[in-house]
CSV table of C-alpha atoms in Angstrom, one decimal:
chain,number,residue,atom,x,y,z
A,1,MET,CA,-16.0,-22.8,-40.5
A,2,ILE,CA,-18.8,-21.0,-38.7
A,3,ASP,CA,-18.6,-17.8,-36.8
A,4,ILE,CA,-18.8,-18.7,-33.1
A,5,ASP,CA,-19.9,-16.0,-30.7
A,6,ALA,CA,-20.5,-15.7,-26.9
A,7,LYS,CA,-24.1,-16.9,-27.3
A,8,ASP,CA,-22.9,-20.2,-28.7
A,9,PHE,CA,-20.6,-20.7,-25.7
A,10,GLN,CA,-23.4,-19.8,-23.4
A,11,ILE,CA,-25.7,-22.4,-25.0
A,12,LEU,CA,-23.0,-25.1,-24.5
A,13,ASP,CA,-22.4,-24.1,-20.9
A,14,GLU,CA,-26.1,-24.0,-20.0
A,15,ILE,CA,-26.9,-27.4,-21.5
A,16,TYR,CA,-23.8,-28.7,-19.8
A,17,ARG,CA,-24.9,-27.4,-16.4
A,18,THR,CA,-28.6,-28.2,-16.7
A,19,LYS,CA,-28.4,-31.3,-18.9
A,20,SER,CA,-31.5,-29.9,-20.6
A,21,VAL,CA,-32.1,-28.0,-23.8
A,22,SER,CA,-35.5,-26.8,-22.6
A,23,ILE,CA,-34.1,-25.3,-19.4
A,24,ALA,CA,-31.3,-23.7,-21.4
A,25,VAL,CA,-34.0,-22.1,-23.6
A,26,GLU,CA,-35.4,-20.4,-20.5
A,27,LYS,CA,-32.0,-19.3,-19.2
A,28,ILE,CA,-30.6,-17.9,-22.5
A,29,GLY,CA,-33.8,-16.3,-23.9
A,30,LEU,CA,-33.6,-17.9,-27.3
A,31,GLY,CA,-36.4,-20.1,-28.8
A,32,GLN,CA,-35.8,-23.8,-28.9
A,33,PRO,CA,-35.6,-23.8,-32.7
A,34,SER,CA,-32.8,-21.2,-32.6
A,35,ILE,CA,-30.9,-23.1,-30.0
A,36,SER,CA,-31.3,-26.4,-31.9
A,37,ILE,CA,-30.0,-24.7,-35.1
A,38,ARG,CA,-27.0,-23.3,-33.3
A,39,LEU,CA,-26.3,-26.6,-31.6
A,40,GLY,CA,-26.4,-28.4,-34.9
A,41,LYS,CA,-23.9,-26.0,-36.5
A,42,LEU,CA,-21.6,-26.4,-33.5
A,43,ARG,CA,-21.8,-30.2,-33.8
A,44,GLU,CA,-20.8,-29.8,-37.4
A,45,HIS,CA,-18.0,-27.4,-36.7
A,46,PHE,CA,-16.4,-29.5,-34.0
A,47,ASN,CA,-17.3,-32.8,-35.8
A,48,ASP,CA,-18.6,-34.1,-32.6
A,49,PRO,CA,-22.1,-34.7,-31.1
A,50,LEU,CA,-21.1,-32.6,-28.1
A,51,PHE,CA,-24.2,-33.9,-26.2
A,52,VAL,CA,-25.9,-37.3,-26.1
A,53,ARG,CA,-29.4,-37.8,-24.8
A,54,THR,CA,-29.5,-40.3,-21.9
A,55,SER,CA,-31.8,-41.3,-19.1
A,56,ASN,CA,-30.1,-38.7,-17.0
A,57,GLY,CA,-30.5,-35.9,-19.5
A,58,MET,CA,-28.1,-34.4,-22.1
A,59,GLN,CA,-24.7,-35.7,-21.2
A,60,PRO,CA,-21.5,-34.2,-22.7
A,61,THR,CA,-19.1,-36.1,-24.9
A,62,PRO,CA,-15.5,-36.3,-23.8
A,63,ARG,CA,-14.7,-33.7,-26.5
A,64,LEU,CA,-17.1,-31.2,-24.9
A,65,GLU,CA,-16.0,-32.1,-21.4
A,66,ALA,CA,-12.4,-31.1,-22.3
A,67,MET,CA,-13.6,-27.9,-23.9
A,68,ILE,CA,-15.7,-26.6,-21.0
A,69,PRO,CA,-12.9,-24.9,-19.0
A,70,ALA,CA,-11.9,-22.9,-22.1
A,71,ILE,CA,-15.5,-22.1,-22.9
A,72,ARG,CA,-16.0,-20.7,-19.3
A,73,ASP,CA,-12.8,-18.7,-19.6
A,74,ALA,CA,-14.1,-17.2,-22.8
A,75,LEU,CA,-17.5,-16.3,-21.2
A,76,ALA,CA,-15.7,-14.7,-18.2
A,77,LEU,CA,-13.5,-12.7,-20.7
A,78,CYS,CA,-16.6,-11.5,-22.5
A,79,ALA,CA,-18.3,-10.6,-19.3
A,80,GLY,CA,-15.3,-8.7,-18.1
A,81,ASP,CA,-14.8,-11.1,-15.1
A,82,ALA,CA,-11.6,-12.7,-16.3
A,83,GLY,CA,-8.7,-12.2,-13.9
A,84,MET,CA,-10.9,-10.6,-11.3
A,85,PRO,CA,-9.0,-10.8,-8.0
A,86,ARG,CA,-10.6,-12.5,-5.0
A,87,PRO,CA,-11.8,-10.2,-2.2
A,88,PHE,CA,-9.1,-9.8,0.5
A,89,ASP,CA,-10.2,-11.3,3.9
A,90,PRO,CA,-7.7,-10.0,6.5
A,91,SER,CA,-8.9,-12.4,9.2
A,92,ASN,CA,-7.8,-15.4,7.1
A,93,ALA,CA,-5.1,-13.9,4.9
A,94,SER,CA,-1.6,-15.2,4.9
A,95,HIS,CA,0.1,-12.3,3.1
A,96,VAL,CA,3.3,-10.4,3.2
A,97,PHE,CA,3.2,-6.6,2.6
A,98,ARG,CA,6.4,-4.8,1.7
A,99,ILE,CA,6.5,-1.2,2.8
A,100,CYS,CA,9.1,1.4,2.0
A,101,MET,CA,9.5,3.9,4.9
A,102,THR,CA,12.0,6.0,6.9
A,103,ASP,CA,13.5,5.0,10.2
A,104,VAL,CA,11.1,7.6,11.8
A,105,GLY,CA,8.2,5.7,10.2
A,106,GLN,CA,9.4,2.5,11.7
A,107,THR,CA,9.1,4.1,15.1
A,108,VAL,CA,6.0,6.1,14.7
A,109,ILE,CA,3.9,4.0,12.3
A,110,LEU,CA,4.8,0.4,12.7
A,111,PRO,CA,3.8,-0.1,16.3
A,112,ARG,CA,0.3,1.1,15.7
A,113,LEU,CA,0.0,-0.8,12.5
A,114,LEU,CA,1.2,-4.0,14.1
A,115,ALA,CA,-1.2,-3.7,17.0
A,116,CYS,CA,-4.0,-3.4,14.5
A,117,LEU,CA,-2.8,-6.4,12.5
A,118,ARG,CA,-2.6,-8.5,15.6
A,119,LYS,CA,-6.4,-8.0,16.1
A,120,THR,CA,-7.7,-7.9,12.6
A,121,ALA,CA,-5.2,-9.8,10.4
A,122,PRO,CA,-3.1,-12.1,12.5
A,123,GLY,CA,-1.7,-14.0,9.4
A,124,VAL,CA,-0.4,-10.8,7.7
A,125,ARG,CA,3.3,-10.1,7.8
A,126,ILE,CA,5.2,-6.9,7.2
A,127,GLU,CA,8.6,-6.3,5.6
A,128,THR,CA,10.2,-2.8,5.5
A,129,ILE,CA,12.9,-1.3,3.4
A,130,ASN,CA,14.4,2.2,3.6
A,131,LEU,CA,12.6,5.0,1.8
A,132,ASP,CA,15.1,6.4,-0.8
A,133,GLU,CA,15.3,7.6,-4.4
A,134,ASN,CA,14.4,4.0,-5.6
A,135,ALA,CA,10.9,4.1,-4.1
A,136,ALA,CA,9.1,5.1,-7.3
A,137,ARG,CA,10.8,2.3,-9.3
A,138,LEU,CA,10.0,-0.3,-6.6
A,139,LEU,CA,6.4,0.8,-6.5
A,140,GLU,CA,6.1,0.5,-10.3
A,141,SER,CA,7.7,-2.9,-10.4
A,142,GLY,CA,5.6,-4.2,-7.6
A,143,GLU,CA,8.7,-5.0,-5.4
A,144,ILE,CA,7.0,-2.9,-2.7
A,145,ASP,CA,3.3,-2.4,-2.0
A,146,ILE,CA,3.3,1.1,-0.7
A,147,ALA,CA,5.8,3.8,0.3
A,148,MET,CA,5.3,6.0,3.4
A,149,GLY,CA,6.8,9.3,4.6
A,150,PHE,CA,7.6,12.5,2.9
A,151,THR,CA,9.7,12.5,-0.3
A,152,LEU,CA,10.2,14.6,-3.4
A,153,ASP,CA,11.4,11.5,-5.3
A,154,ILE,CA,8.0,10.1,-6.0
A,155,PRO,CA,6.4,12.1,-8.8
A,156,ALA,CA,2.8,13.4,-8.9
A,157,PRO,CA,1.4,10.7,-11.3
A,158,PHE,CA,1.7,8.2,-8.5
A,159,TYR,CA,-1.3,7.9,-6.2
A,160,GLN,CA,-0.8,9.5,-2.9
A,161,GLN,CA,-2.8,10.2,0.3
A,162,ARG,CA,-1.9,12.5,3.2
A,163,LEU,CA,-2.0,10.7,6.5
A,164,PHE,CA,-0.9,13.4,8.9
A,165,GLU,CA,1.1,16.7,9.2
A,166,GLU,CA,4.5,16.5,10.8
A,167,GLY,CA,6.4,19.3,12.6
A,168,PHE,CA,9.6,19.7,14.5
A,169,ILE,CA,10.4,19.8,18.2
A,170,CYS,CA,13.6,20.0,20.2
A,171,MET,CA,14.7,17.1,22.4
A,172,ALA,CA,17.0,17.3,25.4
A,173,SER,CA,18.0,15.1,28.3
A,174,GLN,CA,15.5,15.0,31.2
A,175,HIS,CA,18.4,16.1,33.4
A,176,HIS,CA,19.9,18.7,31.1
A,177,PRO,CA,22.0,21.1,33.3
A,178,ARG,CA,20.9,24.3,31.6
A,179,LEU,CA,17.5,23.8,30.0
A,180,GLY,CA,14.3,23.8,32.0
A,181,LYS,CA,10.8,23.7,30.5
A,182,GLN,CA,11.4,26.4,28.0
A,183,MET,CA,14.1,27.3,25.5
A,184,ARG,CA,14.9,30.8,24.2
A,185,LEU,CA,16.6,31.5,20.9
A,186,LYS,CA,19.9,32.3,22.5
A,187,ASP,CA,19.8,29.0,24.4
A,188,PHE,CA,19.1,27.2,21.1
A,189,LEU,CA,22.1,28.8,19.5
A,190,HIS,CA,24.4,28.3,22.5
A,191,GLU,CA,23.7,24.6,23.1
A,192,ARG,CA,25.6,21.9,21.3
A,193,HIS,CA,23.6,19.9,18.8
A,194,VAL,CA,23.2,16.5,17.3
A,195,GLU,CA,22.4,16.8,13.6
A,196,VAL,CA,20.7,14.1,11.5
A,197,VAL,CA,22.0,14.2,7.9
A,198,MET,CA,19.2,13.2,5.6
A,199,PRO,CA,19.0,13.0,1.8
A,200,ARG,CA,17.6,15.8,-0.4
A,201,GLY,CA,13.8,16.0,-0.5
A,202,THR,CA,13.1,14.5,2.9
A,203,GLY,CA,11.4,16.3,5.8
A,204,HIS,CA,14.6,16.8,7.8
A,205,TRP,CA,16.3,18.1,4.7
A,206,ILE,CA,13.6,20.8,4.6
A,207,LEU,CA,14.4,21.6,8.2
A,208,ASN,CA,18.1,22.1,7.4
A,209,LYS,CA,17.4,24.1,4.3
A,210,THR,CA,15.0,26.4,6.3
A,211,LEU,CA,17.6,27.0,9.0
A,212,GLU,CA,20.2,27.9,6.4
A,213,GLU,CA,17.8,30.3,4.7
A,214,GLN,CA,17.1,32.0,8.0
A,215,GLY,CA,20.8,32.3,8.7
A,216,ILE,CA,20.6,30.2,11.8
A,217,ALA,CA,23.8,28.2,12.4
A,218,ARG,CA,23.7,25.4,15.0
A,219,ASN,CA,26.7,24.5,17.1
A,220,VAL,CA,26.8,20.9,15.7
A,221,VAL,CA,29.3,18.6,17.4
A,222,ILE,CA,28.1,15.3,15.9
A,223,ARG,CA,26.3,14.3,12.7
A,224,VAL,CA,24.5,10.9,12.4
A,225,PRO,CA,22.8,9.3,9.4
A,226,SER,CA,19.5,8.4,11.1
A,227,PHE,CA,17.3,9.0,14.1
A,228,LEU,CA,17.8,5.5,15.5
A,229,GLY,CA,20.5,6.5,18.1
A,230,VAL,CA,19.6,10.1,18.7
A,231,ALA,CA,17.5,9.6,21.8
A,232,GLY,CA,20.3,7.6,23.5
A,233,ILE,CA,22.9,10.3,22.6
A,234,VAL,CA,20.7,13.1,23.9
A,235,ALA,CA,19.6,11.2,27.1
A,236,HIS,CA,23.2,10.7,28.2
A,237,SER,CA,24.7,14.0,27.3
A,238,ASP,CA,24.0,17.7,27.3
A,239,LEU,CA,23.5,17.7,23.6
A,240,ILE,CA,20.1,18.7,22.0
A,241,ALA,CA,18.5,17.6,18.7
A,242,ILE,CA,15.7,18.7,16.5
A,243,VAL,CA,13.4,15.7,15.8
A,244,PRO,CA,10.0,15.1,14.2
A,245,ALA,CA,7.3,15.9,16.7
A,246,HIS,CA,5.6,12.5,16.6
A,247,LEU,CA,8.9,10.7,17.1
A,248,GLY,CA,9.8,13.1,19.9
A,249,SER,CA,6.5,12.2,21.7
A,250,ILE,CA,7.3,8.5,21.6
A,251,LEU,CA,10.9,8.9,22.7
A,252,ALA,CA,10.1,11.3,25.5
A,253,GLY,CA,7.6,8.7,26.8
A,254,GLU,CA,10.5,6.5,27.8
A,255,GLY,CA,11.3,9.1,30.5
A,256,GLN,CA,14.9,9.9,29.7
A,257,THR,CA,14.3,12.9,27.4
A,258,LYS,CA,12.1,15.9,27.4
A,259,LEU,CA,10.6,18.1,24.6
A,260,LEU,CA,11.1,21.8,24.2
A,261,THR,CA,9.1,24.0,21.8
A,262,MET,CA,11.3,25.5,19.1
A,263,PRO,CA,12.0,29.2,19.6
A,264,ILE,CA,11.9,29.8,15.9
A,265,LYS,CA,9.1,29.1,13.3
A,266,LEU,CA,9.8,26.0,11.2
A,267,PRO,CA,7.8,24.5,8.4
A,268,THR,CA,5.6,21.4,8.6
A,269,TYR,CA,5.4,18.7,6.0
A,270,PRO,CA,2.8,16.0,5.1
A,271,VAL,CA,3.4,12.4,5.8
A,272,LYS,CA,1.8,10.4,2.9
A,273,GLN,CA,1.3,7.0,1.6
A,274,TYR,CA,2.1,6.4,-2.1
A,275,TRP,CA,1.1,3.6,-4.5
A,276,HIS,CA,1.2,2.8,-8.2
A,277,GLU,CA,-1.7,2.8,-10.6
A,278,ARG,CA,-1.1,-0.9,-11.3
A,279,TYR,CA,-2.2,-1.8,-7.8
A,280,HIS,CA,-4.8,0.8,-7.3
A,281,ARG,CA,-7.7,-1.7,-7.5
A,282,ASP,CA,-5.8,-4.7,-5.9
A,283,PRO,CA,-8.0,-5.8,-3.0
A,284,ALA,CA,-5.0,-6.5,-0.7
A,285,ASN,CA,-3.4,-3.1,-1.5
A,286,GLN,CA,-6.7,-1.4,-1.0
A,287,TRP,CA,-7.1,-3.0,2.4
A,288,LEU,CA,-3.6,-2.0,3.6
A,289,ARG,CA,-4.1,1.6,2.4
A,290,SER,CA,-7.5,1.8,4.1
A,291,THR,CA,-6.2,0.5,7.3
A,292,LEU,CA,-3.3,3.0,7.4
A,293,ALA,CA,-5.7,5.8,6.6
A,294,THR,CA,-8.0,4.8,9.4
A,295,LEU,CA,-5.2,4.7,11.9
A,296,PHE,CA,-3.4,7.9,11.0
A,297,ILE,CA,-5.6,10.4,9.1
A,298,GLN,CA,-6.4,13.3,11.6
């Protein structure tokens, strides 16, 4: 058995492509005697002529014809090209992205993203699941492509990129009987509230924690598990609610609610996109992250 290296595979591939030993000499950079010696050893090793001289040049034998795909795979592996993903072409892509996000993200982020996709990637589809403590595991397994929002459940080793800073604002009915364009602290404390109960480590959890640390107790008359119904509750009652500022702007645009600046200082928090190292160089994942960054980074 002889030692076969990449140069031997390159010789076989070049002669196969060009049907000429002399042209292979020019392509590979070895002298013709060297190539002839190597080719002779390869013929002996495989117990096959490999090439036969014909009127149409050097033609492969059936044995070599069957070997060529494996030879080219080996050359790609040696060149570092094996398994290289194809570039992602959004205009022609038929792809499903799975995004883990909060209900606020579905309202604030999805409409703008979908409008962009309609123009640049009409074949792309989006599936969303709720952002929770499983996000890191789902990113790692590839069950989701990215996670979006603010969470303490995705550790630092994951890639992350800040998209925008989020704050808080108070939302009330457009026809609230006691609140005009401004709200004082005593008004805030006196009014009845809708409270959104969120898991630990989320942006709204930080809000509740801050209010508790400042000794501010709201007169909460209803607690709900998400923001999905808050606008409807507020619009048709005299209750008020603290909501993320971007969400509040969208909901107030429907004309049934108004926004009031908070009479107390509250923290802001970064809304980020997160992804796993496994997919850091994946062209489709890169495109989605770049698109979101273009749409939302301030």
